CSV table of C-alpha atoms and ligand atoms in Angstrom, one decimal:
chain,number,residue,atom,x,y,z
A,17,MET,CA,121.7,104.6,54.2
A,18,ALA,CA,118.8,106.7,52.9
A,19,ASP,CA,117.0,108.9,55.4
A,20,ALA,CA,113.8,107.0,56.3
A,21,ARG,CA,111.9,110.1,57.3
A,22,LYS,CA,112.1,111.1,53.6
A,23,ILE,CA,111.0,107.8,52.1
A,24,LEU,CA,107.3,107.5,51.2
A,25,PHE,CA,105.8,103.9,50.8
A,26,THR,CA,102.5,103.8,48.9
A,27,GLY,CA,100.1,100.9,49.0
A,28,ALA,CA,101.4,100.2,52.6
A,29,ALA,CA,98.1,98.8,53.7
A,30,GLY,CA,98.1,96.1,51.1
A,31,GLY,CA,99.2,92.5,51.1
A,32,ILE,CA,102.9,93.1,50.2
A,33,GLY,CA,103.0,96.2,52.5
A,34,THR,CA,101.7,94.1,55.4
A,35,MET,CA,104.4,91.4,54.8
A,36,ILE,CA,107.3,93.8,54.4
A,37,ARG,CA,106.6,96.6,56.8
A,38,PRO,CA,108.3,94.9,59.7
A,39,LEU,CA,111.4,94.2,57.6
A,40,LEU,CA,111.5,97.8,56.3
A,41,ALA,CA,110.9,99.2,59.8
A,42,LYS,CA,114.2,97.6,60.9
A,43,LEU,CA,116.1,99.1,57.9
A,44,TYR,CA,114.3,102.4,57.7
A,45,PRO,CA,112.8,103.4,61.1
A,46,GLY,CA,110.8,106.6,60.4
A,47,LEU,CA,109.4,105.4,57.1
A,48,VAL,CA,106.3,107.3,56.0
A,49,LEU,CA,103.4,105.0,54.9
A,50,SER,CA,100.7,106.0,52.5
A,51,ASP,CA,97.5,104.4,51.2
A,52,ARG,CA,93.8,105.2,50.8
A,53,VAL,CA,93.1,103.3,54.1
A,54,GLU,CA,95.3,103.4,57.2
A,55,PRO,CA,97.3,100.2,57.7
A,56,LYS,CA,96.5,98.3,60.9
A,57,ASP,CA,98.9,98.3,63.9
A,58,LEU,CA,101.1,101.3,63.0
A,59,LEU,CA,104.5,100.7,64.6
A,60,PRO,CA,105.9,103.5,66.8
A,61,THR,CA,108.5,104.3,64.2
A,62,GLU,CA,106.0,104.6,61.3
A,63,THR,CA,103.9,107.5,60.3
A,64,PHE,CA,100.9,107.5,58.0
A,65,VAL,CA,99.6,110.0,55.4
A,66,ALA,CA,96.4,109.2,53.6
A,67,ALA,CA,96.4,109.8,49.8
A,68,ASP,CA,94.2,108.7,47.0
A,69,LEU,CA,96.4,108.2,44.0
A,70,THR,CA,93.6,109.5,41.7
A,71,LYS,CA,93.7,112.9,43.4
A,72,PRO,CA,96.8,115.0,42.4
A,73,ASP,CA,96.5,117.3,45.4
A,74,GLU,CA,96.6,114.5,47.9
A,75,VAL,CA,99.5,112.8,46.1
A,76,ALA,CA,101.4,116.1,46.0
A,77,ALA,CA,100.8,116.6,49.7
A,78,ALA,CA,102.1,113.1,50.5
A,79,VAL,CA,105.4,113.5,48.5
A,80,LYS,CA,106.2,117.0,49.9
A,81,GLY,CA,109.7,116.9,51.4
A,82,VAL,CA,110.3,113.3,50.3
A,83,ASP,CA,113.6,112.1,48.7
A,84,SER,CA,112.5,108.6,47.6
A,85,VAL,CA,109.2,106.8,46.9
A,86,ILE,CA,108.4,103.1,47.1
A,87,HIS,CA,105.3,103.0,44.9
A,88,LEU,CA,103.3,99.9,45.5
A,89,GLY,CA,99.9,101.6,45.6
A,90,GLY,CA,97.4,100.6,42.8
A,91,PHE,CA,94.9,98.0,41.7
A,92,SER,CA,96.8,94.7,42.0
A,93,VAL,CA,94.9,92.3,39.7
A,94,GLU,CA,92.9,92.4,36.4
A,95,GLY,CA,89.9,94.6,36.6
A,96,PRO,CA,87.4,96.7,34.6
A,97,TRP,CA,89.0,99.4,32.4
A,98,ASP,CA,87.9,102.3,34.5
A,99,THR,CA,89.4,100.8,37.7
A,100,ILE,CA,92.7,100.2,36.0
A,101,LEU,CA,92.6,103.6,34.4
A,102,GLN,CA,92.0,105.4,37.6
A,103,SER,CA,94.3,103.7,40.1
A,104,ASN,CA,97.1,102.4,37.8
A,105,ILE,CA,97.3,104.8,34.8
A,106,ILE,CA,96.1,108.2,36.2
A,107,GLY,CA,97.3,107.3,39.7
A,108,CYS,CA,100.7,106.3,38.5
A,109,TYR,CA,101.1,109.4,36.4
A,110,ASN,CA,100.0,111.5,39.4
A,111,MET,CA,102.7,109.9,41.5
A,112,PHE,CA,105.5,110.4,39.0
A,113,GLU,CA,104.5,114.0,38.3
A,114,ALA,CA,104.1,114.9,42.0
A,115,ALA,CA,107.5,113.2,42.6
A,116,ARG,CA,109.2,115.2,39.9
A,117,ALA,CA,107.6,118.5,41.2
A,118,ALA,CA,108.8,117.7,44.7
A,119,GLY,CA,112.3,116.9,43.6
A,120,VAL,CA,112.2,113.2,44.4
A,121,LYS,CA,115.5,111.6,43.5
A,122,ARG,CA,114.6,107.9,43.5
A,123,LEU,CA,111.4,105.9,42.8
A,124,ILE,CA,110.8,102.2,43.0
A,125,PHE,CA,107.8,101.1,41.0
A,126,ALA,CA,105.9,97.8,41.6
A,127,SER,CA,105.6,96.5,38.0
A,128,SER,CA,104.5,92.9,37.4
A,129,ASN,CA,105.2,89.7,35.5
A,130,HIS,CA,101.8,90.5,33.8
A,131,ALA,CA,103.6,93.2,31.7
A,132,ILE,CA,105.3,90.2,29.9
A,133,GLY,CA,102.7,87.5,30.6
A,134,PHE,CA,102.3,86.4,27.0
A,135,TYR,CA,105.9,85.1,26.7
A,136,PRO,CA,105.9,81.3,26.5
A,137,ARG,CA,107.1,79.5,29.6
A,138,LYS,CA,109.6,77.8,27.4
A,139,ARG,CA,111.4,81.0,26.7
A,140,ARG,CA,113.9,82.6,29.0
A,141,ILE,CA,113.7,86.4,28.9
A,142,GLY,CA,115.7,89.3,30.3
A,143,PRO,CA,114.5,92.8,31.1
A,144,ASN,CA,115.0,94.2,27.6
A,145,VAL,CA,112.3,92.3,25.7
A,146,THR,CA,109.3,94.0,24.2
A,147,VAL,CA,106.4,94.0,26.6
A,148,ARG,CA,103.7,91.5,26.0
A,149,PRO,CA,101.0,92.3,28.5
A,150,ASP,CA,98.4,89.6,29.3
A,151,SER,CA,95.6,91.9,30.7
A,152,ARG,CA,94.5,95.5,31.1
A,153,TYR,CA,96.4,95.3,34.4
A,154,GLY,CA,99.6,94.2,32.6
A,155,VAL,CA,99.2,97.1,30.2
A,156,SER,CA,99.0,99.5,33.2
A,157,LYS,CA,102.3,98.0,34.5
A,158,ALA,CA,104.0,98.5,31.1
A,159,PHE,CA,102.7,102.1,31.2
A,160,GLY,CA,104.3,102.6,34.6
A,161,GLU,CA,107.6,101.2,33.3
A,162,ALA,CA,107.4,103.7,30.4
A,163,LEU,CA,106.7,106.6,32.8
A,164,GLY,CA,109.7,105.4,34.7
A,165,ALA,CA,111.9,105.6,31.6
A,166,LEU,CA,110.6,109.0,30.8
A,167,TYR,CA,111.1,110.5,34.2
A,168,SER,CA,114.6,109.0,34.3
A,169,ASP,CA,115.7,110.2,30.9
A,170,LYS,CA,114.0,113.6,31.0
A,171,HIS,CA,114.3,114.5,34.6
A,172,GLY,CA,117.2,112.4,36.0
A,173,MET,CA,115.0,110.5,38.5
A,174,ALA,CA,116.6,107.2,39.5
A,175,VAL,CA,113.8,104.7,38.7
A,176,THR,CA,113.8,101.0,39.5
A,177,CYS,CA,110.9,99.0,38.1
A,178,LEU,CA,110.5,95.6,39.9
A,179,ARG,CA,108.7,93.1,37.6
A,180,ILE,CA,107.4,91.2,40.6
A,181,GLY,CA,106.5,87.6,40.2
A,182,ASN,CA,104.5,86.6,43.3
A,183,VAL,CA,105.3,87.7,46.9
A,184,GLY,CA,104.5,85.4,49.8
A,185,PRO,CA,105.9,83.1,52.4
A,186,ARG,CA,106.0,80.2,49.8
A,187,PRO,CA,105.0,79.6,46.2
A,188,LEU,CA,101.3,78.7,45.8
A,189,ASP,CA,101.4,76.4,42.8
A,190,VAL,CA,103.7,75.1,40.1
A,191,ARG,CA,103.6,78.3,38.0
A,192,ARG,CA,104.7,80.2,41.0
A,193,LEU,CA,107.7,77.9,41.6
A,194,SER,CA,109.1,79.9,38.6
A,195,ILE,CA,108.2,83.4,39.7
A,196,TRP,CA,108.0,83.4,43.5
A,197,ILE,CA,109.8,86.0,45.6
A,198,SER,CA,110.1,85.9,49.4
A,199,PRO,CA,109.3,89.1,51.4
A,200,GLU,CA,113.0,89.3,52.5
A,201,ASP,CA,114.2,89.2,48.8
A,202,ILE,CA,111.8,91.9,47.7
A,203,VAL,CA,113.1,94.1,50.5
A,204,GLN,CA,116.6,93.4,49.2
A,205,LEU,CA,115.6,94.7,45.8
A,206,ILE,CA,113.8,97.7,47.2
A,207,ARG,CA,117.0,98.5,49.1
A,208,ILE,CA,119.0,98.4,45.9
A,209,GLY,CA,116.6,100.8,44.3
A,210,LEU,CA,116.8,103.2,47.3
A,211,GLU,CA,120.5,103.1,47.8
A,212,HIS,CA,122.6,101.8,44.8
A,213,PRO,CA,124.7,104.7,43.4
A,214,ASP,CA,124.5,103.4,39.8
A,215,ILE,CA,120.7,103.4,39.3
A,216,ARG,CA,119.4,105.5,36.5
A,217,PHE,CA,116.6,103.4,35.0
A,218,GLU,CA,116.4,99.7,35.8
A,219,ILE,CA,113.9,96.9,35.2
A,220,LEU,CA,114.7,94.1,37.6
A,221,TYR,CA,112.8,90.8,38.0
A,222,GLY,CA,111.2,90.4,41.4
A,223,ALA,CA,112.1,86.7,41.9
A,224,SER,CA,113.9,84.7,44.4
A,225,ASP,CA,116.6,82.1,43.6
A,226,ASN,CA,114.2,79.8,41.7
A,227,ALA,CA,115.7,76.8,39.8
A,228,THR,CA,112.8,76.9,37.3
A,229,SER,CA,112.9,80.7,36.7
A,230,TRP,CA,112.0,82.0,33.2
A,231,TRP,CA,113.9,85.2,33.8
A,232,ASP,CA,117.5,86.3,33.4
A,233,ASN,CA,118.0,88.6,36.4
A,234,SER,CA,121.8,89.1,35.9
A,235,ARG,CA,121.4,92.9,36.1
A,236,ALA,CA,120.0,92.5,39.6
A,237,THR,CA,123.0,90.3,40.4
A,238,GLU,CA,125.4,93.0,39.1
A,239,LEU,CA,123.7,95.5,41.4
A,240,GLY,CA,124.4,93.2,44.4
A,241,TYR,CA,121.1,91.2,44.7
A,242,ARG,CA,121.7,87.9,46.5
A,243,PRO,CA,118.3,86.2,46.9
A,244,THR,CA,118.0,83.8,49.8
A,245,GLY,CA,114.6,82.3,48.9
A,246,LYS,CA,114.6,79.0,46.9
A,247,SER,CA,111.3,77.9,45.5
A,248,GLU,CA,112.5,74.3,45.2
A,249,ASP,CA,112.4,74.1,49.0
A,250,HIS,CA,108.6,74.4,48.7
A,251,ARG,CA,108.0,72.1,45.6
A,252,ALA,CA,106.0,69.5,47.4
A,253,HIS,CA,103.5,72.1,48.7
A,254,ALA,CA,103.3,73.8,45.3
A,255,GLU,CA,102.6,70.4,43.5
A,256,ALA,CA,100.0,69.4,46.1
A,257,GLU,CA,98.2,72.7,45.6
A,258,GLN,CA,98.6,72.4,41.8
A,259,ALA,CA,96.9,69.0,41.9
A,260,LYS,CA,93.7,70.7,43.1
A,261,ILE,CA,93.6,73.0,40.0
A,262,GLY,CA,92.5,71.7,36.7
A,263,PRO,CA,94.5,72.1,33.5
A,264,ASP,CA,94.3,75.5,31.6
A,265,PRO,CA,95.1,74.8,27.9
A,266,VAL,CA,96.0,78.5,27.3
A,267,GLY,CA,97.3,79.7,30.6
A,268,ASP,CA,99.6,76.7,31.1
A,269,LEU,CA,101.6,77.7,28.0
A,270,PHE,CA,102.3,81.2,29.0
A,271,GLN,CA,104.2,83.0,31.9
A,272,GLY,CA,101.1,85.0,32.9
A,273,GLY,CA,99.0,81.8,33.6
A,274,THR,CA,95.3,82.5,34.2
A,275,PHE,CA,95.7,86.2,33.3
A,276,CYS,CA,96.4,84.9,29.7
A,277,SER,CA,93.4,82.6,29.5
A,278,ALA,CA,90.9,85.1,31.0
A,279,GLU,CA,88.8,86.7,28.2
A,280,PHE,CA,90.9,84.8,25.6
A,281,THR,CA,89.3,84.6,22.1
A,282,ASN,CA,92.4,84.0,19.9
A,283,ASP,CA,93.8,80.8,18.4
A,284,VAL,CA,96.5,79.7,20.9
A,285,LYS,CA,98.9,79.2,18.1
A,286,ARG,CA,98.7,82.9,17.2
A,287,ALA,CA,99.3,84.1,20.7
A,288,GLY,CA,102.6,85.3,22.2
A,289,PRO,CA,105.9,85.9,20.4
B,26,NAD,N1,101.3,90.6,45.3
B,26,NAD,C1,102.1,90.3,44.4
B,26,NAD,O1,102.7,89.2,44.4
B,26,NAD,C2,102.4,91.2,43.2
B,26,NAD,C3,102.9,90.8,42.0
B,26,NAD,C4,103.2,91.7,41.0
B,26,NAD,C5,103.0,93.0,41.2
B,26,NAD,N2,102.4,93.4,42.4
B,26,NAD,C6,102.1,94.9,42.6
B,26,NAD,O2,102.6,95.3,43.8
B,26,NAD,C7,101.8,96.3,44.4
B,26,NAD,C8,101.3,95.8,45.8
B,26,NAD,O3,100.6,94.6,45.6
B,26,NAD,P1,99.7,93.9,46.8
B,26,NAD,O4,99.6,92.5,46.5
B,26,NAD,O5,100.2,94.4,48.1
B,26,NAD,O6,98.3,94.6,46.4
B,26,NAD,P2,97.1,94.9,47.3
B,26,NAD,O7,95.9,95.0,46.5
B,26,NAD,O8,97.0,94.0,48.5
B,26,NAD,O9,97.5,96.4,47.9
B,26,NAD,C9,97.5,97.5,47.0
B,26,NAD,C10,97.2,98.7,47.9
B,26,NAD,O10,97.1,99.9,47.1
B,26,NAD,C11,96.0,100.7,47.6
B,26,NAD,N3,95.4,101.4,46.5
B,26,NAD,C12,94.7,101.0,45.4
B,26,NAD,N4,94.2,102.0,44.7
B,26,NAD,C13,94.6,103.1,45.3
B,26,NAD,C14,94.4,104.5,45.1
B,26,NAD,N5,93.6,104.9,44.1
B,26,NAD,N6,94.9,105.4,45.9
B,26,NAD,C15,95.7,105.0,47.0
B,26,NAD,N7,95.9,103.7,47.3
B,26,NAD,C16,95.4,102.8,46.5
B,26,NAD,C17,95.0,99.7,48.2
B,26,NAD,O11,94.3,100.4,49.2
B,26,NAD,C18,95.9,98.6,48.8
B,26,NAD,O12,96.2,98.8,50.1
B,26,NAD,C19,100.7,96.5,43.4
B,26,NAD,O13,101.0,97.6,42.6
B,26,NAD,C20,100.7,95.2,42.6
B,26,NAD,O14,100.1,95.5,41.3
B,26,NAD,C21,102.1,92.6,43.4
């Protein structure tokens, strides 16, 4: 098992961080947390180092002496260009570059389904399709994946990009029945990224065992991923929530949902592959 004192977890104060910290603490007591703001209720086994991803010196100080990075820090939805540019483009570059300089061997990057959001829901895709981002946010995640490939090929860093669907205790609507991932299952994928000996550069889908999945996650299966969450167990709740939401003539066609319809000015027949 990886030495937890040498694993840095960015974005630890965020939504996913809050959900998975107790699970990671059991696997990796001694984990080093990082964020711009200190997470609440630090466990006795956790330590915290503040770092703003937009500040290269702070990022370099946070990764000093670290072997592996779980990089979840960043702006997590669509936003103005400058916000995305600072936290997700410059911030992500700062993290990869500081990690390379510090000799980091493994990095797990929180990518997103929004890097491929303009694929139609009718189409099943694997990890090797051309990116089709649905937002500036999605573009920043495609950029992070590209950085991952660069640092893997050029510097030998073992990089795992998780194209996360939606993490939570249960899927929130019908779209998310196809892309949901439980906190336990995302921890399983993070563990593969931290420990599997065959990792060089991987894009894995961050999804549980969902009957209506749009994604071929067979590479994750090859690497030992055995998701335990099943979105069908929550179908009644998801359908009840969906009934409260009106139809979205653009978003309902594409995997990225409302991220596709926001700011949309195209003819829907000309969108997506
Ligand atoms: N929540 C999901 O289901 C989901 C789905 C796909 C991808 N993701 C990605 O996973 C990661 C975590 O998501 P989340 O839902 O916990 O998001 P979140 O917004 O709750 O947390 C993100 C954290 O990053 C920190 N952060 C933002 N900008 C920063 C900066 N410049 N410097 C340092 N820290 C900064 C924030 O303080 C925050 O604590 C994000 O990268 C997000 O894009 C999440």
